[in-house]
Amino acid sequence: MKHILLIATGGTIASRSTGAGLSPQISADELLSYVPEGKSLCRINVMQPFSLDSTNIFWKHWLLLSGLIQNHYDYYDGFVLCHGTDTMAYTAAALSYLIQNSPKPIVITGAQKPIDLPDTDARTNLIDSIRYAADDRAHDVCIVFGGSVIAGTRAKKERTKSYNAFSSINYPPIAVIQDRRIIFYIDSRKPDRSETVFSDRLGANVFLYRLIPGSDGIIPELLMERYDALIIESFGVGGIPDYGNASLKSSIHQWIAAGKIVVMATQVPNEGSDMSVYEVGHAVKNIYDLPESYDMTLEAVIAKTMWILGKTKDRKEFRKLFYTTVNHDLLFVPG
Ligand code: ASP
């Protein structure tokens, strides 16, 4: 029988009404008591490193979680993390970069309603996650939610209330779970897997600048001192506005001249960027050789940028790692 470690971190799944709003109160053991059938699927130990609304989870917690998984890696066959849904896609992306080539599954789940409510989605999500983590075919970081198994780099929270809160962006779900059966769409197990690689550093000085019509370069210039990387969340397939004075274009020039990283991404969730299409993107990209997101999610771009900055600030090295596919994050790899 497989041995699974359940790591509870808070979120709605573990929340109760407090009078001041929902907050995580339900312990890891209690969570497990709501899915007694889990015991017939595998042996389960629990752990609770913190109990937070995921609004309060950030890169320090990502490092803590990957360190915890690394420390327990040899003793378990798989891991299930209960986590709030609001920043789950970021945590899943971050763990995908921090823990690579894992033959053991690291499954992240949560719920839109607390586990002790009668009409909750939590019990299904938790038992689905345990079932998936105990399956021989499962590996690497993924989210199990609403009957879908989504690669850790491909998830986006697209609904604030519905039970199918997460979508798999620009990539099919790895599997679906229906009536206790796991139906795999993608089996990417590698027979000769290279070693599992853990990273223990992230460079968190990353700023995301979402453009609106009229955005100029004033804010990016002010931010330059404080941040190592600027991710520009541009329009459509990607373009940089140029309205004359204090333009974003000239601030990009300054960032590059200062040896910093500028990454182009898009605020359109589906189908990705391609800055070569329009003149407004083409010129800037070519002059400064900016890396762009292509089909990666914004969450993946942010986590990947932090992961790379934990290793290097060199622009050439950054580019190479940015365009290296990790846990299905990037299909379009430029030549
Ligand atoms: N605010 C909650 C959280 O992200 C929402 C949820 O878990 O669904 O922790």
mmCIF file of N, CA, C and O in Angstrom, residues 219-302:
data_model
loop_
_atom_site.group_PDB
_atom_site.id
_atom_site.type_symbol
_atom_site.label_atom_id
_atom_site.label_comp_id
_atom_site.label_asym_id
_atom_site.label_seq_id
_atom_site.Cartn_x
_atom_site.Cartn_y
_atom_site.Cartn_z
ATOM 1 N N ILE A 219 6.082 54.826 -13.791
ATOM 2 C CA ILE A 219 6.112 53.823 -12.710
ATOM 3 C C ILE A 219 7.307 52.869 -12.878
ATOM 4 O O ILE A 219 8.100 52.703 -11.942
ATOM 5 N N PRO A 220 7.498 52.260 -14.069
ATOM 6 C CA PRO A 220 8.664 51.371 -14.214
ATOM 7 C C PRO A 220 9.987 52.069 -13.873
ATOM 8 O O PRO A 220 10.880 51.463 -13.276
ATOM 9 N N GLU A 221 10.113 53.347 -14.212
ATOM 10 C CA GLU A 221 11.366 54.048 -13.884
ATOM 11 C C GLU A 221 11.548 54.167 -12.374
ATOM 12 O O GLU A 221 12.631 53.966 -11.844
ATOM 13 N N LEU A 222 10.463 54.470 -11.671
ATOM 14 C CA LEU A 222 10.541 54.604 -10.209
ATOM 15 C C LEU A 222 10.878 53.266 -9.542
ATOM 16 O O LEU A 222 11.472 53.230 -8.469
ATOM 17 N N LEU A 223 10.451 52.181 -10.204
ATOM 18 C CA LEU A 223 10.616 50.848 -9.596
ATOM 19 C C LEU A 223 11.992 50.245 -9.817
ATOM 20 O O LEU A 223 12.344 49.254 -9.170
ATOM 21 N N MET A 224 12.742 50.829 -10.724
ATOM 22 C CA MET A 224 13.966 50.184 -11.201
ATOM 23 C C MET A 224 14.966 49.848 -10.089
ATOM 24 O O MET A 224 15.574 48.794 -10.084
ATOM 25 N N GLU A 225 15.121 50.776 -9.160
ATOM 26 C CA GLU A 225 16.056 50.581 -8.044
ATOM 27 C C GLU A 225 15.723 49.332 -7.227
ATOM 28 O O GLU A 225 16.585 48.584 -6.799
ATOM 29 N N ARG A 226 14.426 49.146 -7.018
ATOM 30 C CA ARG A 226 13.940 48.172 -6.043
ATOM 31 C C ARG A 226 13.828 46.740 -6.605
ATOM 32 O O ARG A 226 13.873 45.786 -5.864
ATOM 33 N N TYR A 227 13.630 46.622 -7.936
ATOM 34 C CA TYR A 227 13.310 45.303 -8.512
ATOM 35 C C TYR A 227 14.369 44.824 -9.498
ATOM 36 O O TYR A 227 15.054 45.622 -10.131
ATOM 37 N N ASP A 228 14.472 43.499 -9.612
ATOM 38 C CA ASP A 228 15.418 42.894 -10.559
ATOM 39 C C ASP A 228 14.755 42.569 -11.890
ATOM 40 O O ASP A 228 15.424 42.475 -12.912
ATOM 41 N N ALA A 229 13.451 42.322 -11.845
ATOM 42 C CA ALA A 229 12.754 41.957 -13.087
ATOM 43 C C ALA A 229 11.411 42.667 -13.170
ATOM 44 O O ALA A 229 10.712 42.833 -12.165
ATOM 45 N N LEU A 230 11.082 43.096 -14.378
ATOM 46 C CA LEU A 230 9.801 43.734 -14.662
ATOM 47 C C LEU A 230 9.069 42.847 -15.669
ATOM 48 O O LEU A 230 9.593 42.563 -16.745
ATOM 49 N N ILE A 231 7.881 42.377 -15.276
ATOM 50 C CA ILE A 231 7.056 41.619 -16.222
ATOM 51 C C ILE A 231 5.967 42.575 -16.702
ATOM 52 O O ILE A 231 5.214 43.115 -15.893
ATOM 53 N N ILE A 232 5.926 42.800 -17.999
ATOM 54 C CA ILE A 232 4.921 43.725 -18.542
ATOM 55 C C ILE A 232 3.744 42.903 -19.061
ATOM 56 O O ILE A 232 3.889 42.081 -19.956
ATOM 57 N N GLU A 233 2.588 43.149 -18.446
ATOM 58 C CA GLU A 233 1.368 42.436 -18.847
ATOM 59 C C GLU A 233 0.693 43.292 -19.914
ATOM 60 O O GLU A 233 -0.070 44.207 -19.622
ATOM 61 N N SER A 234 1.034 42.979 -21.131
ATOM 62 C CA SER A 234 0.685 43.823 -22.260
ATOM 63 C C SER A 234 -0.698 43.464 -22.826
ATOM 64 O O SER A 234 -1.411 42.652 -22.255
ATOM 65 N N PHE A 235 -1.051 44.074 -23.941
ATOM 66 C CA PHE A 235 -2.346 43.794 -24.592
ATOM 67 C C PHE A 235 -2.181 42.716 -25.660
ATOM 68 O O PHE A 235 -1.136 42.637 -26.312
ATOM 69 N N GLY A 236 -3.228 41.925 -25.873
ATOM 70 C CA GLY A 236 -3.274 41.001 -27.012
ATOM 71 C C GLY A 236 -2.037 40.130 -27.150
ATOM 72 O O GLY A 236 -1.491 39.631 -26.163
ATOM 73 N N VAL A 237 -1.574 39.968 -28.392
ATOM 74 C CA VAL A 237 -0.377 39.146 -28.591
ATOM 75 C C VAL A 237 0.884 39.872 -28.141
ATOM 76 O O VAL A 237 1.961 39.273 -28.063
ATOM 77 N N GLY A 238 0.765 41.162 -27.834
ATOM 78 C CA GLY A 238 1.909 41.866 -27.250
ATOM 79 C C GLY A 238 2.331 43.086 -28.039
ATOM 80 O O GLY A 238 2.590 43.005 -29.233
ATOM 81 N N GLY A 239 2.357 44.213 -27.324
ATOM 82 C CA GLY A 239 2.806 45.460 -27.930
ATOM 83 C C GLY A 239 3.160 46.441 -26.831
ATOM 84 O O GLY A 239 2.679 46.304 -25.703
ATOM 85 N N ILE A 240 4.018 47.394 -27.156
ATOM 86 C CA ILE A 240 4.403 48.405 -26.175
ATOM 87 C C ILE A 240 3.899 49.761 -26.667
ATOM 88 O O ILE A 240 4.270 50.210 -27.756
ATOM 89 N N PRO A 241 3.028 50.416 -25.877
ATOM 90 C CA PRO A 241 2.532 51.717 -26.312
ATOM 91 C C PRO A 241 3.645 52.767 -26.318
ATOM 92 O O PRO A 241 4.596 52.661 -25.540
ATOM 93 N N ASP A 242 3.495 53.734 -27.199
ATOM 94 C CA ASP A 242 4.492 54.809 -27.259
ATOM 95 C C ASP A 242 3.755 56.119 -27.467
ATOM 96 O O ASP A 242 3.306 56.438 -28.563
ATOM 97 N N TYR A 243 3.552 56.846 -26.355
ATOM 98 C CA TYR A 243 2.782 58.095 -26.446
ATOM 99 C C TYR A 243 3.676 59.336 -26.425
ATOM 100 O O TYR A 243 3.231 60.424 -26.150
ATOM 101 N N GLY A 244 4.972 59.138 -26.624
ATOM 102 C CA GLY A 244 5.843 60.317 -26.608
ATOM 103 C C GLY A 244 6.624 60.385 -25.315
ATOM 104 O O GLY A 244 7.281 59.423 -24.924
ATOM 105 N N ASN A 245 6.488 61.503 -24.602
ATOM 106 C CA ASN A 245 7.269 61.737 -23.382
ATOM 107 C C ASN A 245 7.118 60.633 -22.351
ATOM 108 O O ASN A 245 6.051 60.082 -22.186
ATOM 109 N N ALA A 246 8.168 60.351 -21.617
ATOM 110 C CA ALA A 246 8.152 59.354 -20.527
ATOM 111 C C ALA A 246 7.536 58.048 -20.988
ATOM 112 O O ALA A 246 6.728 57.447 -20.283
ATOM 113 N N SER A 247 7.876 57.632 -22.173
ATOM 114 C CA SER A 247 7.224 56.441 -22.721
ATOM 115 C C SER A 247 7.733 55.175 -22.044
ATOM 116 O O SER A 247 8.843 55.127 -21.502
ATOM 117 N N LEU A 248 6.891 54.159 -22.121
ATOM 118 C CA LEU A 248 7.264 52.862 -21.565
ATOM 119 C C LEU A 248 8.493 52.329 -22.307
ATOM 120 O O LEU A 248 9.376 51.702 -21.721
ATOM 121 N N LYS A 249 8.543 52.624 -23.599
ATOM 122 C CA LYS A 249 9.676 52.197 -24.424
ATOM 123 C C LYS A 249 10.991 52.713 -23.846
ATOM 124 O O LYS A 249 11.961 51.963 -23.707
ATOM 125 N N SER A 250 11.025 53.991 -23.498
ATOM 126 C CA SER A 250 12.299 54.527 -22.990
ATOM 127 C C SER A 250 12.611 53.969 -21.596
ATOM 128 O O SER A 250 13.772 53.797 -21.229
ATOM 129 N N SER A 251 11.581 53.635 -20.816
ATOM 130 C CA SER A 251 11.886 53.033 -19.504
ATOM 131 C C SER A 251 12.411 51.608 -19.682
ATOM 132 O O SER A 251 13.274 51.161 -18.928
ATOM 133 N N ILE A 252 11.917 50.890 -20.699
ATOM 134 C CA ILE A 252 12.466 49.553 -20.982
ATOM 135 C C ILE A 252 13.946 49.693 -21.323
ATOM 136 O O ILE A 252 14.788 48.932 -20.839
ATOM 137 N N HIS A 253 14.245 50.715 -22.119
ATOM 138 C CA HIS A 253 15.644 50.969 -22.483
ATOM 139 C C HIS A 253 16.495 51.125 -21.220
ATOM 140 O O HIS A 253 17.579 50.561 -21.100
ATOM 141 N N GLN A 254 15.973 51.876 -20.257
ATOM 142 C CA GLN A 254 16.735 52.110 -19.018
ATOM 143 C C GLN A 254 16.910 50.820 -18.201
ATOM 144 O O GLN A 254 17.970 50.581 -17.631
ATOM 145 N N TRP A 255 15.855 50.037 -18.121
ATOM 146 C CA TRP A 255 15.952 48.761 -17.385
ATOM 147 C C TRP A 255 17.030 47.876 -18.008
ATOM 148 O O TRP A 255 17.836 47.279 -17.308
ATOM 149 N N ILE A 256 17.003 47.794 -19.333
ATOM 150 C CA ILE A 256 17.970 46.929 -20.027
ATOM 151 C C ILE A 256 19.380 47.478 -19.842
ATOM 152 O O ILE A 256 20.322 46.726 -19.553
ATOM 153 N N ALA A 257 19.506 48.803 -19.959
ATOM 154 C CA ALA A 257 20.837 49.427 -19.804
ATOM 155 C C ALA A 257 21.373 49.175 -18.392
ATOM 156 O O ALA A 257 22.590 49.066 -18.185
ATOM 157 N N ALA A 258 20.475 49.046 -17.423
ATOM 158 C CA ALA A 258 20.909 48.791 -16.030
ATOM 159 C C ALA A 258 21.173 47.299 -15.801
ATOM 160 O O ALA A 258 21.440 46.866 -14.675
ATOM 161 N N GLY A 259 21.053 46.499 -16.854
ATOM 162 C CA GLY A 259 21.351 45.062 -16.743
ATOM 163 C C GLY A 259 20.231 44.259 -16.096
ATOM 164 O O GLY A 259 20.436 43.146 -15.613
ATOM 165 N N LYS A 260 19.007 44.831 -16.110
ATOM 166 C CA LYS A 260 17.887 44.122 -15.454
ATOM 167 C C LYS A 260 17.077 43.324 -16.471
ATOM 168 O O LYS A 260 17.269 43.444 -17.670
ATOM 169 N N ILE A 261 16.161 42.540 -15.939
ATOM 170 C CA ILE A 261 15.363 41.650 -16.778
ATOM 171 C C ILE A 261 14.004 42.290 -17.080
ATOM 172 O O ILE A 261 13.318 42.762 -16.165
ATOM 173 N N VAL A 262 13.612 42.286 -18.334
ATOM 174 C CA VAL A 262 12.257 42.706 -18.715
ATOM 175 C C VAL A 262 11.625 41.558 -19.497
ATOM 176 O O VAL A 262 12.217 41.052 -20.451
ATOM 177 N N VAL A 263 10.447 41.136 -19.042
ATOM 178 C CA VAL A 263 9.749 40.014 -19.680
ATOM 179 C C VAL A 263 8.421 40.517 -20.216
ATOM 180 O O VAL A 263 7.726 41.285 -19.549
ATOM 181 N N MET A 264 8.059 40.086 -21.411
ATOM 182 C CA MET A 264 6.768 40.467 -21.979
ATOM 183 C C MET A 264 5.750 39.348 -21.783
ATOM 184 O O MET A 264 6.047 38.181 -22.045
ATOM 185 N N ALA A 265 4.566 39.734 -21.315
ATOM 186 C CA ALA A 265 3.480 38.759 -21.160
ATOM 187 C C ALA A 265 2.201 39.435 -21.655
ATOM 188 O O ALA A 265 2.227 40.600 -22.051
ATOM 189 N N THR A 266 1.121 38.712 -21.626
ATOM 190 C CA THR A 266 -0.142 39.297 -22.095
ATOM 191 C C THR A 266 -1.240 39.161 -21.038
ATOM 192 O O THR A 266 -1.238 38.202 -20.270
ATOM 193 N N GLN A 267 -2.147 40.126 -21.037
ATOM 194 C CA GLN A 267 -3.260 40.029 -20.086
ATOM 195 C C GLN A 267 -4.409 39.175 -20.644
ATOM 196 O O GLN A 267 -5.405 38.973 -19.964
ATOM 197 N N VAL A 268 -4.269 38.665 -21.850
ATOM 198 C CA VAL A 268 -5.277 37.740 -22.400
ATOM 199 C C VAL A 268 -4.891 36.328 -21.951
ATOM 200 O O VAL A 268 -3.804 35.859 -22.261
ATOM 201 N N PRO A 269 -5.765 35.641 -21.217
ATOM 202 C CA PRO A 269 -5.344 34.357 -20.627
ATOM 203 C C PRO A 269 -5.092 33.246 -21.641
ATOM 204 O O PRO A 269 -4.223 32.417 -21.444
ATOM 205 N N ASN A 270 -5.869 33.232 -22.752
ATOM 206 C CA ASN A 270 -5.763 32.088 -23.667
ATOM 207 C C ASN A 270 -5.013 32.419 -24.948
ATOM 208 O O ASN A 270 -5.127 33.508 -25.488
ATOM 209 N N GLU A 271 -4.262 31.447 -25.429
ATOM 210 C CA GLU A 271 -3.596 31.417 -26.737
ATOM 211 C C GLU A 271 -2.245 32.118 -26.780
ATOM 212 O O GLU A 271 -1.495 31.985 -27.745
ATOM 213 N N GLY A 272 -1.912 32.867 -25.737
ATOM 214 C CA GLY A 272 -0.525 33.310 -25.580
ATOM 215 C C GLY A 272 -0.101 34.525 -26.390
ATOM 216 O O GLY A 272 -0.858 35.103 -27.155
ATOM 217 N N SER A 273 1.161 34.891 -26.193
ATOM 218 C CA SER A 273 1.705 36.093 -26.835
ATOM 219 C C SER A 273 2.479 35.720 -28.099
ATOM 220 O O SER A 273 2.887 34.573 -28.276
ATOM 221 N N ASP A 274 2.654 36.705 -28.956
ATOM 222 C CA ASP A 274 3.586 36.579 -30.079
ATOM 223 C C ASP A 274 3.912 37.993 -30.539
ATOM 224 O O ASP A 274 3.207 38.584 -31.359
ATOM 225 N N MET A 275 4.960 38.546 -29.976
ATOM 226 C CA MET A 275 5.264 39.951 -30.200
ATOM 227 C C MET A 275 5.711 40.266 -31.610
ATOM 228 O O MET A 275 5.829 41.433 -31.979
ATOM 229 N N SER A 276 5.975 39.213 -32.378
ATOM 230 C CA SER A 276 6.460 39.485 -33.735
ATOM 231 C C SER A 276 5.326 39.881 -34.684
ATOM 232 O O SER A 276 5.565 40.330 -35.793
ATOM 233 N N VAL A 277 4.085 39.759 -34.240
ATOM 234 C CA VAL A 277 2.964 39.969 -35.161
ATOM 235 C C VAL A 277 2.791 41.441 -35.562
ATOM 236 O O VAL A 277 2.658 41.775 -36.726
ATOM 237 N N TYR A 278 2.770 42.329 -34.559
ATOM 238 C CA TYR A 278 2.486 43.738 -34.856
ATOM 239 C C TYR A 278 3.744 44.596 -34.701
ATOM 240 O O TYR A 278 4.606 44.300 -33.863
ATOM 241 N N GLU A 279 3.740 45.672 -35.449
ATOM 242 C CA GLU A 279 4.883 46.590 -35.382
ATOM 243 C C GLU A 279 5.103 47.085 -33.951
ATOM 244 O O GLU A 279 6.234 47.221 -33.505
ATOM 245 N N VAL A 280 3.996 47.302 -33.210
ATOM 246 C CA VAL A 280 4.114 47.826 -31.830
ATOM 247 C C VAL A 280 4.834 46.844 -30.891
ATOM 248 O O VAL A 280 5.283 47.227 -29.812
ATOM 249 N N GLY A 281 4.898 45.575 -31.280
ATOM 250 C CA GLY A 281 5.620 44.609 -30.454
ATOM 251 C C GLY A 281 6.964 44.258 -31.053
ATOM 252 O O GLY A 281 7.988 44.259 -30.381
ATOM 253 N N HIS A 282 6.928 44.017 -32.341
ATOM 254 C CA HIS A 282 8.082 43.541 -33.100
ATOM 255 C C HIS A 282 9.352 44.356 -32.830
ATOM 256 O O HIS A 282 10.399 43.805 -32.454
ATOM 257 N N ALA A 283 9.239 45.675 -32.993
ATOM 258 C CA ALA A 283 10.420 46.534 -32.904
ATOM 259 C C ALA A 283 11.062 46.427 -31.524
ATOM 260 O O ALA A 283 12.265 46.162 -31.407
ATOM 261 N N VAL A 284 10.246 46.595 -30.476
ATOM 262 C CA VAL A 284 10.789 46.596 -29.100
ATOM 263 C C VAL A 284 11.423 45.242 -28.787
ATOM 264 O O VAL A 284 12.514 45.160 -28.222
ATOM 265 N N LYS A 285 10.739 44.197 -29.158
ATOM 266 C CA LYS A 285 11.246 42.861 -28.856
ATOM 267 C C LYS A 285 12.603 42.645 -29.535
ATOM 268 O O LYS A 285 13.543 42.131 -28.928
ATOM 269 N N ASN A 286 12.667 43.052 -30.790
ATOM 270 C CA ASN A 286 13.910 42.827 -31.528
ATOM 271 C C ASN A 286 15.062 43.684 -31.019
ATOM 272 O O ASN A 286 16.183 43.187 -30.870
ATOM 273 N N ILE A 287 14.775 44.935 -30.717
ATOM 274 C CA ILE A 287 15.856 45.818 -30.246
ATOM 275 C C ILE A 287 16.430 45.283 -28.938
ATOM 276 O O ILE A 287 17.633 45.191 -28.756
ATOM 277 N N TYR A 288 15.536 44.904 -28.009
ATOM 278 C CA TYR A 288 16.011 44.543 -26.666
ATOM 279 C C TYR A 288 16.041 43.035 -26.430
ATOM 280 O O TYR A 288 16.398 42.591 -25.348
ATOM 281 N N ASP A 289 15.645 42.269 -27.445
ATOM 282 C CA ASP A 289 15.694 40.822 -27.332
ATOM 283 C C ASP A 289 14.956 40.350 -26.057
ATOM 284 O O ASP A 289 15.486 39.586 -25.244
ATOM 285 N N LEU A 290 13.730 40.862 -25.902
ATOM 286 C CA LEU A 290 12.977 40.573 -24.667
ATOM 287 C C LEU A 290 12.415 39.154 -24.682
ATOM 288 O O LEU A 290 11.795 38.754 -25.668
ATOM 289 N N PRO A 291 12.579 38.384 -23.610
ATOM 290 C CA PRO A 291 11.875 37.108 -23.539
ATOM 291 C C PRO A 291 10.372 37.358 -23.390
ATOM 292 O O PRO A 291 9.966 38.322 -22.747
ATOM 293 N N GLU A 292 9.570 36.514 -24.005
ATOM 294 C CA GLU A 292 8.116 36.691 -23.881
ATOM 295 C C GLU A 292 7.456 35.385 -23.445
ATOM 296 O O GLU A 292 8.025 34.301 -23.589
ATOM 297 N N SER A 293 6.226 35.522 -22.964
ATOM 298 C CA SER A 293 5.576 34.371 -22.309
ATOM 299 C C SER A 293 5.164 33.279 -23.283
ATOM 300 O O SER A 293 5.088 32.121 -22.913
ATOM 301 N N TYR A 294 4.882 33.636 -24.540
ATOM 302 C CA TYR A 294 4.253 32.697 -25.476
ATOM 303 C C TYR A 294 3.068 32.015 -24.795
ATOM 304 O O TYR A 294 2.226 32.704 -24.231
ATOM 305 N N ASP A 295 3.029 30.682 -24.761
ATOM 306 C CA ASP A 295 1.808 30.041 -24.244
ATOM 307 C C ASP A 295 1.815 29.800 -22.730
ATOM 308 O O ASP A 295 0.911 29.165 -22.195
ATOM 309 N N MET A 296 2.814 30.306 -22.033
ATOM 310 C CA MET A 296 2.853 30.107 -20.566
ATOM 311 C C MET A 296 1.782 30.965 -19.878
ATOM 312 O O MET A 296 1.481 32.063 -20.327
ATOM 313 N N THR A 297 1.277 30.480 -18.760
ATOM 314 C CA THR A 297 0.330 31.288 -17.980
ATOM 315 C C THR A 297 1.099 32.409 -17.278
ATOM 316 O O THR A 297 2.312 32.303 -17.057
ATOM 317 N N LEU A 298 0.362 33.424 -16.872
ATOM 318 C CA LEU A 298 1.001 34.527 -16.154
ATOM 319 C C LEU A 298 1.572 34.043 -14.814
ATOM 320 O O LEU A 298 2.663 34.437 -14.399
ATOM 321 N N GLU A 299 0.833 33.139 -14.163
ATOM 322 C CA GLU A 299 1.293 32.586 -12.883
ATOM 323 C C GLU A 299 2.613 31.850 -13.084
ATOM 324 O O GLU A 299 3.544 31.981 -12.274
ATOM 325 N N ALA A 300 2.705 31.093 -14.184
ATOM 326 C CA ALA A 300 3.946 30.365 -14.464
ATOM 327 C C ALA A 300 5.076 31.339 -14.782
ATOM 328 O O ALA A 300 6.211 31.156 -14.317
ATOM 329 N N VAL A 301 4.769 32.380 -15.543
ATOM 330 C CA VAL A 301 5.811 33.357 -15.904
ATOM 331 C C VAL A 301 6.376 34.017 -14.639
ATOM 332 O O VAL A 301 7.590 34.176 -14.486
ATOM 333 N N ILE A 302 5.492 34.352 -13.712
ATOM 334 C CA ILE A 302 5.936 35.009 -12.477
ATOM 335 C C ILE A 302 6.799 34.045 -11.646
ATOM 336 O O ILE A 302 7.909 34.385 -11.221
#
